[in-house]
Coordinates of C-alpha atoms in Angstrom, one line a residue:
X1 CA 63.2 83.2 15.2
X2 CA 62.8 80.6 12.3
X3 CA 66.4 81.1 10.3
X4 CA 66.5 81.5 6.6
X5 CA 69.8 79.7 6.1
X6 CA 70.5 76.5 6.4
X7 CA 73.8 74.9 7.9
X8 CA 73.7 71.2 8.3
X9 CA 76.1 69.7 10.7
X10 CA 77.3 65.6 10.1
X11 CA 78.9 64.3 13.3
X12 CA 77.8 64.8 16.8
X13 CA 81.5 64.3 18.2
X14 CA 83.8 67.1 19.6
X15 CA 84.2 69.0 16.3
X16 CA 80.9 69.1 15.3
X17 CA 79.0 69.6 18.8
X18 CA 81.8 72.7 18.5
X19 CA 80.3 73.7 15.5
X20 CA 76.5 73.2 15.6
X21 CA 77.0 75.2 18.7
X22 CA 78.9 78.3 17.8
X23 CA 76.8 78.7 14.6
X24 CA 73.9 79.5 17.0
X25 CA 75.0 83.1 17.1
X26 CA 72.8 84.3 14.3
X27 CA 69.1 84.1 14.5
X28 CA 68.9 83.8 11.2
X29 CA 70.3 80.4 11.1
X30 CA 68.5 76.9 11.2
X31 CA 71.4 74.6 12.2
X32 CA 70.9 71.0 12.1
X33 CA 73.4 68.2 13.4
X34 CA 73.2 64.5 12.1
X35 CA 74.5 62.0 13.9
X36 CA 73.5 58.0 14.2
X37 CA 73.7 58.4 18.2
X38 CA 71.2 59.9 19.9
X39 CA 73.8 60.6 23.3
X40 CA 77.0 62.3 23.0
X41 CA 80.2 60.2 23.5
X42 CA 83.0 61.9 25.5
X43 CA 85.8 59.5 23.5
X44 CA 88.6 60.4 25.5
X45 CA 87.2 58.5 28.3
X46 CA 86.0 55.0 26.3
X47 CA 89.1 53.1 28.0
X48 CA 87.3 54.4 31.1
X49 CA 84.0 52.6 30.4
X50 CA 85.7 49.5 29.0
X51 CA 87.5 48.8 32.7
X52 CA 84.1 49.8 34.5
X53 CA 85.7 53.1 36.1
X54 CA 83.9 55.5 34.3
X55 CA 81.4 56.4 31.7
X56 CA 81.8 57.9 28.4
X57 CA 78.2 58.9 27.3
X58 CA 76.8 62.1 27.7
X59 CA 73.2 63.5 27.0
X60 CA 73.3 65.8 23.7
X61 CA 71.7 68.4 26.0
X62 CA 73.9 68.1 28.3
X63 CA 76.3 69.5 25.7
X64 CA 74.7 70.8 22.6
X65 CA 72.8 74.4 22.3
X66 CA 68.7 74.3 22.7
X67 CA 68.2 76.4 19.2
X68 CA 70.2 73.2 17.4
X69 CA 67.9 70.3 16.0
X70 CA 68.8 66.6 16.3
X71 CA 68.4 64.2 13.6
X72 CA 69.1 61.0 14.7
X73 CA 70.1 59.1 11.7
X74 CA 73.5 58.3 9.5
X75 CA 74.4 59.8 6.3
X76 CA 74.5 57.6 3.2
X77 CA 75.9 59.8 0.9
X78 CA 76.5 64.3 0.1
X79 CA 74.3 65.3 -2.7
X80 CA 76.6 68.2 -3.6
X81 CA 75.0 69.6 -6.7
X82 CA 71.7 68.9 -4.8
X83 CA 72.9 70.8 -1.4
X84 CA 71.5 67.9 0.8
X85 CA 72.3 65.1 2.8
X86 CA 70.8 61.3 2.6
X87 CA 69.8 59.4 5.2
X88 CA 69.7 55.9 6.2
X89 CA 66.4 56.2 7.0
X90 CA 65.3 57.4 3.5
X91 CA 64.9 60.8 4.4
X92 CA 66.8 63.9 3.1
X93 CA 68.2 67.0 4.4
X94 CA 68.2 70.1 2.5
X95 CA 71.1 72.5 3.4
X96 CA 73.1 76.0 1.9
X97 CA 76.4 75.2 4.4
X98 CA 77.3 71.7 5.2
X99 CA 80.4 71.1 7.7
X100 CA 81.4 67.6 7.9
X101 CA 82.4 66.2 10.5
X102 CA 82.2 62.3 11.1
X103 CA 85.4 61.8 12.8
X104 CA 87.2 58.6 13.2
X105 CA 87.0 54.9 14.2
X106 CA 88.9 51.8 14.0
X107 CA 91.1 50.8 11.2
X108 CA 90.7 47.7 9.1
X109 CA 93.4 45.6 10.8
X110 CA 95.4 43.9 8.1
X111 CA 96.9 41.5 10.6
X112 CA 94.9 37.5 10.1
X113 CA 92.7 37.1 12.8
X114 CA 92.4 40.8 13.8
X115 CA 89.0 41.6 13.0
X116 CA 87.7 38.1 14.5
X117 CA 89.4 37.7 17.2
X118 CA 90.6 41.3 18.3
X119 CA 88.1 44.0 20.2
X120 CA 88.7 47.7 19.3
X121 CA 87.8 50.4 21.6
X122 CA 87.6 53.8 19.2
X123 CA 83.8 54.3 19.3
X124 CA 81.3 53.2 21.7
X125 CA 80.2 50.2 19.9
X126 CA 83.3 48.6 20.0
X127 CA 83.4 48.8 23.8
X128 CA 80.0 47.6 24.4
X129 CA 81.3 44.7 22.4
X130 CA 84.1 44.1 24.5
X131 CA 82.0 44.6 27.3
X132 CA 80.3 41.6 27.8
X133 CA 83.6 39.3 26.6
X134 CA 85.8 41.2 29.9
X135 CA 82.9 40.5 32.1
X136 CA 83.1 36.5 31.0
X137 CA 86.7 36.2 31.2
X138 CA 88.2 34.6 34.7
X139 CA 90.1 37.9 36.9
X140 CA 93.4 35.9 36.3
X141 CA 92.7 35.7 32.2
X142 CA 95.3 36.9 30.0
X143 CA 94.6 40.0 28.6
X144 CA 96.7 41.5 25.3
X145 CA 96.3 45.1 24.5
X146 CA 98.1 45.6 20.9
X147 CA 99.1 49.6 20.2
X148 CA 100.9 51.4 22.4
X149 CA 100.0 55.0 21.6
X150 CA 97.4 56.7 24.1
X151 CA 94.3 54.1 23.7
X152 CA 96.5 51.9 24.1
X153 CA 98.7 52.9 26.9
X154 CA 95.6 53.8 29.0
X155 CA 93.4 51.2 28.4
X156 CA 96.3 48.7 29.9
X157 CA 96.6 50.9 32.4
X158 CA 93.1 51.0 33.6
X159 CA 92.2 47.4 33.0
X160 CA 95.8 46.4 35.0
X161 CA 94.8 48.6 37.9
X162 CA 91.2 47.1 37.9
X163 CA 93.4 43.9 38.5
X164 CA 94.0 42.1 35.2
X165 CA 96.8 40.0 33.9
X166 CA 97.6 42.9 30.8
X167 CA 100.3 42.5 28.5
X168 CA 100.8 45.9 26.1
X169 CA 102.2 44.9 22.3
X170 CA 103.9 47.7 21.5
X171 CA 104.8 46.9 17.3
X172 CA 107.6 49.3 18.2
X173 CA 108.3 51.5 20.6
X174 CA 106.0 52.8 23.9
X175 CA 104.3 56.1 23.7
X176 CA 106.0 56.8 20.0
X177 CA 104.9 60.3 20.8
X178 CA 106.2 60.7 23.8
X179 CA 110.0 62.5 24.5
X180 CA 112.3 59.7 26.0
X181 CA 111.8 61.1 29.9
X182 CA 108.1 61.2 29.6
X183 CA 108.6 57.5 27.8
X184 CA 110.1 56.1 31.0
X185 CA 107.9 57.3 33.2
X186 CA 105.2 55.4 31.1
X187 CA 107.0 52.6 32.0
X188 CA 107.6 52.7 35.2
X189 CA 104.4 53.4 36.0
X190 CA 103.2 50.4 33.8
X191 CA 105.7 48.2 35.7
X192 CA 104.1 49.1 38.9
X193 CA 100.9 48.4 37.7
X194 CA 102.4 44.8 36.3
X195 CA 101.3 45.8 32.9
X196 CA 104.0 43.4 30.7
X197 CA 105.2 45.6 27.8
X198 CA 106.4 44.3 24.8
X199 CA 108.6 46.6 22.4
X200 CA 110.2 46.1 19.7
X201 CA 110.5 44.9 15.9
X202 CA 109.8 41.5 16.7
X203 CA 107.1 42.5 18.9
X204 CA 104.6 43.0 15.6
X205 CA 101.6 41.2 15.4
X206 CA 101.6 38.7 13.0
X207 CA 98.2 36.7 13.5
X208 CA 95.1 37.0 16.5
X209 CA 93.9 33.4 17.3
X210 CA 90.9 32.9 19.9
X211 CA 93.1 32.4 22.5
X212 CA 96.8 33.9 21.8
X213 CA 98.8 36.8 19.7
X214 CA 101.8 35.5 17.6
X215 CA 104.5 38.0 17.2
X216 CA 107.1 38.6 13.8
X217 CA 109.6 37.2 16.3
X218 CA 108.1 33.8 16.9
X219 CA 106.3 34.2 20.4
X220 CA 103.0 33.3 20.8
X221 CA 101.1 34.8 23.9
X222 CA 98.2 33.5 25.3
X223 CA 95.5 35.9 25.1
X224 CA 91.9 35.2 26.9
X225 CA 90.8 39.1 25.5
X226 CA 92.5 40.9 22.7
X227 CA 92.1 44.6 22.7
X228 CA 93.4 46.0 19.4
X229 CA 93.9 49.9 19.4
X230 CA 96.2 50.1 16.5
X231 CA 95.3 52.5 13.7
X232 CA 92.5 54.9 13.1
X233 CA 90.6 55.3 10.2
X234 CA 87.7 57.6 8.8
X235 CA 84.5 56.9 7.3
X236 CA 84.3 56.8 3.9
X237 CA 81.1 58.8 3.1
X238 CA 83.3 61.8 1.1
X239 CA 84.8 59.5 -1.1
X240 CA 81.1 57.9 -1.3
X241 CA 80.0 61.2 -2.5
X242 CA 82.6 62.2 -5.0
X243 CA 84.3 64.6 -2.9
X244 CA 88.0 65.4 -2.8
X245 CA 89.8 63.4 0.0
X246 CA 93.6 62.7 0.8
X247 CA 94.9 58.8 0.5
X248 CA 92.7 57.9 4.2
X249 CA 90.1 59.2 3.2
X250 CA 89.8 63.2 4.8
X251 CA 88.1 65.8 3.1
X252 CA 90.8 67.8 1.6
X253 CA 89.8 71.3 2.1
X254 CA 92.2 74.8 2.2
X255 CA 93.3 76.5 5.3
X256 CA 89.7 78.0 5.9
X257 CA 88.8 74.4 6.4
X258 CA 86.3 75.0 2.9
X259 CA 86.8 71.8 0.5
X260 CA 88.6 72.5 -2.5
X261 CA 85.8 71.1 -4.7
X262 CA 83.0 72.8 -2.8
X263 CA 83.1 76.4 -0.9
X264 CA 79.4 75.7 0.5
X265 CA 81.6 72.6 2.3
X266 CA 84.0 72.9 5.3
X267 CA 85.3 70.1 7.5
X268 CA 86.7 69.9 11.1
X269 CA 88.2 67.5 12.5
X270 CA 89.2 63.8 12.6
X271 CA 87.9 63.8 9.0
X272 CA 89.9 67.2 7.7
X273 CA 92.7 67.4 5.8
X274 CA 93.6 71.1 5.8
X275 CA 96.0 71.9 3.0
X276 CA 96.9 68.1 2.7
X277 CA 98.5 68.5 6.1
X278 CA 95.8 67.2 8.6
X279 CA 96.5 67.7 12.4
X280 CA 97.5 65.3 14.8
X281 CA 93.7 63.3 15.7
X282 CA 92.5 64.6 18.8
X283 CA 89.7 66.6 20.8
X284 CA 92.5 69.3 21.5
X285 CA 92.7 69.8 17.4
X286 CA 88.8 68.4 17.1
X287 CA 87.1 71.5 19.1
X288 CA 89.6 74.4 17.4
X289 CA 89.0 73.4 14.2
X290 CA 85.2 72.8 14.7
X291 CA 85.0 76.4 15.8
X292 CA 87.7 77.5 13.1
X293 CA 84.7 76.0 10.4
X294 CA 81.8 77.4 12.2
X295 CA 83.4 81.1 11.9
X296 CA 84.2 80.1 8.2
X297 CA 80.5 79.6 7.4
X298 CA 79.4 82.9 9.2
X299 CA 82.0 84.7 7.5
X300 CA 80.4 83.5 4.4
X301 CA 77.2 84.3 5.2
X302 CA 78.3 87.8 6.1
X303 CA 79.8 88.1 3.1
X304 CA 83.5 88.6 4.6
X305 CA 86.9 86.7 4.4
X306 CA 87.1 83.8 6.7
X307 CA 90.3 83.4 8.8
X308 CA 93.0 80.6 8.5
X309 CA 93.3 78.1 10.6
X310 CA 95.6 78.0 13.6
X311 CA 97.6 75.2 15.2
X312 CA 97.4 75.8 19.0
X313 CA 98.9 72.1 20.2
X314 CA 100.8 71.9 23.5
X315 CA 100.7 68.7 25.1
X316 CA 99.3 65.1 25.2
X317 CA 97.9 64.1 28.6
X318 CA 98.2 60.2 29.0
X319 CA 96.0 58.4 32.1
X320 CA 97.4 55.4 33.7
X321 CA 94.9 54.5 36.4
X322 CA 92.8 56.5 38.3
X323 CA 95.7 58.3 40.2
X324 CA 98.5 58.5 38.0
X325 CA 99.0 59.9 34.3
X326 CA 101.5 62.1 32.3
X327 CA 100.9 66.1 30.9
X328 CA 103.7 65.6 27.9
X329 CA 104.8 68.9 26.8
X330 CA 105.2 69.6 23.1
X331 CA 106.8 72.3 20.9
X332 CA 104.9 74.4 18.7
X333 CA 105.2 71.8 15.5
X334 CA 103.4 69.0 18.3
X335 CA 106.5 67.3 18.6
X336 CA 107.5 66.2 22.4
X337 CA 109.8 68.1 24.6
X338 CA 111.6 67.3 27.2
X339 CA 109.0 68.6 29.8
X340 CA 106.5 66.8 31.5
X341 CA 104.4 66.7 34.6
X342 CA 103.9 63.0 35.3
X343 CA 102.4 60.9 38.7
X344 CA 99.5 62.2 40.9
X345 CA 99.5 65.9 39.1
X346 CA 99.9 64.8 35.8
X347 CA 96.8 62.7 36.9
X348 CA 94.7 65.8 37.9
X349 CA 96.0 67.4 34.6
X350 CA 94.5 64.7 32.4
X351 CA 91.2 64.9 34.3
X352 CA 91.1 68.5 34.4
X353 CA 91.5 68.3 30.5
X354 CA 88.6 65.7 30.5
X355 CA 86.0 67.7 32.4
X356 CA 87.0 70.8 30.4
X357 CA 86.2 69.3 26.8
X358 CA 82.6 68.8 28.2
X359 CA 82.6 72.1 30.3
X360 CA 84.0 73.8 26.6
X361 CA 81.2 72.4 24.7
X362 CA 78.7 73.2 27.3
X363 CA 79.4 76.9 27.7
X364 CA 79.5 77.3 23.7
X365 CA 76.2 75.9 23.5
X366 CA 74.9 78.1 26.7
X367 CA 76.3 81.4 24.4
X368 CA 78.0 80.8 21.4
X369 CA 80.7 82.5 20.7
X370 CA 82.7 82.2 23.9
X371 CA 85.4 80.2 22.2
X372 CA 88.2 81.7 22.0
X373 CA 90.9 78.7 21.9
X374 CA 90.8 77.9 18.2
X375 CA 92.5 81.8 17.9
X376 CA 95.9 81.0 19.3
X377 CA 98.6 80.3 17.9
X378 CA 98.9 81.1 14.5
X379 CA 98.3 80.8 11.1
X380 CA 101.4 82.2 10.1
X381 CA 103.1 79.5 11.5
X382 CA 100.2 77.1 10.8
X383 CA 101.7 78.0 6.8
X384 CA 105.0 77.5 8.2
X385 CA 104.8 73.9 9.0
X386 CA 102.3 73.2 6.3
X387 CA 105.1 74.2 3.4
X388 CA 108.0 71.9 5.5
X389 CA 106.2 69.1 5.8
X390 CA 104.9 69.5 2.0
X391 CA 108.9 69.6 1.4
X392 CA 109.7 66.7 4.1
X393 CA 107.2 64.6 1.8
X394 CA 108.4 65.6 -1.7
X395 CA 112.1 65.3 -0.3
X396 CA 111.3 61.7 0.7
X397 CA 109.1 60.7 -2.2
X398 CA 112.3 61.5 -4.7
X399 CA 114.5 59.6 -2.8
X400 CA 112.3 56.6 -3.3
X401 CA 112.8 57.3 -7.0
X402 CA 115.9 55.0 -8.4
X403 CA 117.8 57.5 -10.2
X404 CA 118.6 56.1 -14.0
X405 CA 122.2 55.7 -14.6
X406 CA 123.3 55.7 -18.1

């Protein structure tokens, strides 16, 4: 049945594949997704394709509902007075809903030398860049991997297991996530693999050369292949359109996930700011809150009140090989606990988590609706959290004021 209202979905990524999906459940709906891919790219496994132990690209229809059109092309810019988007290609795309959700990619590394010399692995571009320079290096080359959060951590891992000479710059500490236990075990595990980890303050990067990484401290390692995984940033196509973002550049919306300049457009994921409070970037908060903005626009439509948004973290699963990883516990503010499940388990864990992501988005596209993880937790609490950190940041932000004496 041809649908009489017109939801437009930007970002074929886990939020909104999520969302195109689950808005499916009406007939009288025309949902459309844009996205400059024409394959969908299962992210959390891109250190997986980099090392050659996996792939990370996924046919749309593997994943994506039958009754959802594909436009292959990027958005230039939100016509919000208009209702439609602008493409690349010159076309345009009329819509009544709009749910953005372009995710995240690489930041611009301040550091000299980063951009030249360095090789990111947050999208699939990036790795297919990388690619080729891996596959011309000798098996003994130095390899540096700078950031030592979960890209990080894992791509080390996987290229070390695959045999290479990997040194992980940490700029800090390893796994800044992780809870101290689940921290050692990271090590360990890197030790064994003769991953080289380098923590500390003096272990900032300070320039990328062709062949080394110089650190605040004075050392300068050789490096053959620099794999930079430090920072994430968003695209920039809100701020492009005039549309209400934090200081990053996230679509500021309210806890409905409806911007606050717009209530015909919601955001999800990597590229949401709920309340000014974003969550922690992830598919674990990407597919809830792509779900949580898909039941905000049929609410509209229906003419009812749209629920808040939950926070339903629990954990961050890590990889480190093929048969090893860590399932790090958290609390329900996402901050780590002591609990973890770590070696061949916490292996099975992470895999189990990777499979399900694609099995999640599969089953919502087979019948919409299904869904149901975006609706635990709370939103009470949700509120909760939002209003301390709010407080956390105003505390800090007078403090940085010099008080005037006299």
């Amino acid at each position: 049945m041809s649908g009489n209202t017109n939801v437009v979905v930007i970002g074929g990524g886990y939020a909104g594949v999520m969302a195109a999906n689950r808005l499916t459940q009406r007939d009288d709906v025309t949902v459309t997704l844009v996205n400059p891919r024409p394959d969908f790219v299962h992210r959390i496994r891109l250190h997986q394709l980099a090392a050659g132990t996996g792939d990370a690209v996924v046919g749309f229809r593997e994943v994506l509902a039958d009754g959802v059109r594909l436009v292959v092309d990027a958005v230039t810019r939100i016509d919000a007075a208009g209702r439609c988007v602008e493409l690349a290609s010159g076309d345009a795309v009329g819509y009544d809903y709009l749910v953005y959700a372009v995710g995240s990619g690489s930041a611009d590394p301040k550091v000299p030398g980063a951009a030249e010399f360095g090789y990111p692995v947050a999208n699939l571009e990036d790795v297919q860049r990388l690619l080729p320079v891996l596959g011309a290096a000798p098996a003994d080359a130095a390899v540096t991997v700078v950031g030592a959060g979960p890209t990080g951590i894992e791509t080390a891992a996987e290229l070390a297991e695959q045999g290479r000479a990997v040194t992980l710059v940490c700029g800090g500490v390893l796994g800044p996530y992780l809870h101290a236990r689940g921290r050692r075990s990271v090590a360990g595990r890197l030790a064994a693999l003769g991953v080289r980890v380098v923590e500390g303050d003096g272990a900032k990067v300070t320039a990328v050369t062709r062949d080394a990484v110089e650190l605040a401290d004075g050392r300068v390692l050789p490096s053959a292949v620099t794999v930079w995984t430090v920072g994430f940033a968003v695209p920039d196509l809100a701020v492009r359109s005039g549309l209400s973002t934090d200081a990053l550049g996230r679509l500021l919306t309210d806890e409905t996930l409806t911007s606050v300049d717009d209530d015909r457009v919601f955001a999800a994921g990597d590229s949401a700011a709920p309340s000014g409070q974003p969550l922690r970037m992830s598919c674990q908060a990407a597919m809830p809150m792509g779900a949580r903005a898909a039941d905000t626009v049929l609410s509209r439509i229906a003419g009812e009140r749209p629920e808040e948004l939950h926070q339903p973290f629990a954990a961050q699963c890590v990889s480190l090989g093929r048969g090893t990883g860590i399932f790090q516990f958290a609390n329900k503010a996402d901050v780590a606990v002591w609990a973890h499940v770590d070696g061949r388990l916490g292996a099975k864990l992470k895999e189990t988590v990777c499979k399900g992501v694609v099995k999640h988005l599969a089953e919502e596209g087979h019948k919409p609706g299904g869904y149901k993880l975006h609706q635990l937790g709370s939103a009470a609490k949700r509120q909760e959290l939002v209003r301390a950190r709010a407080a956390a940041a105003e505390g800090a932000r007078a403090e940085a004021v010099p008080t005037r004496i006299g």
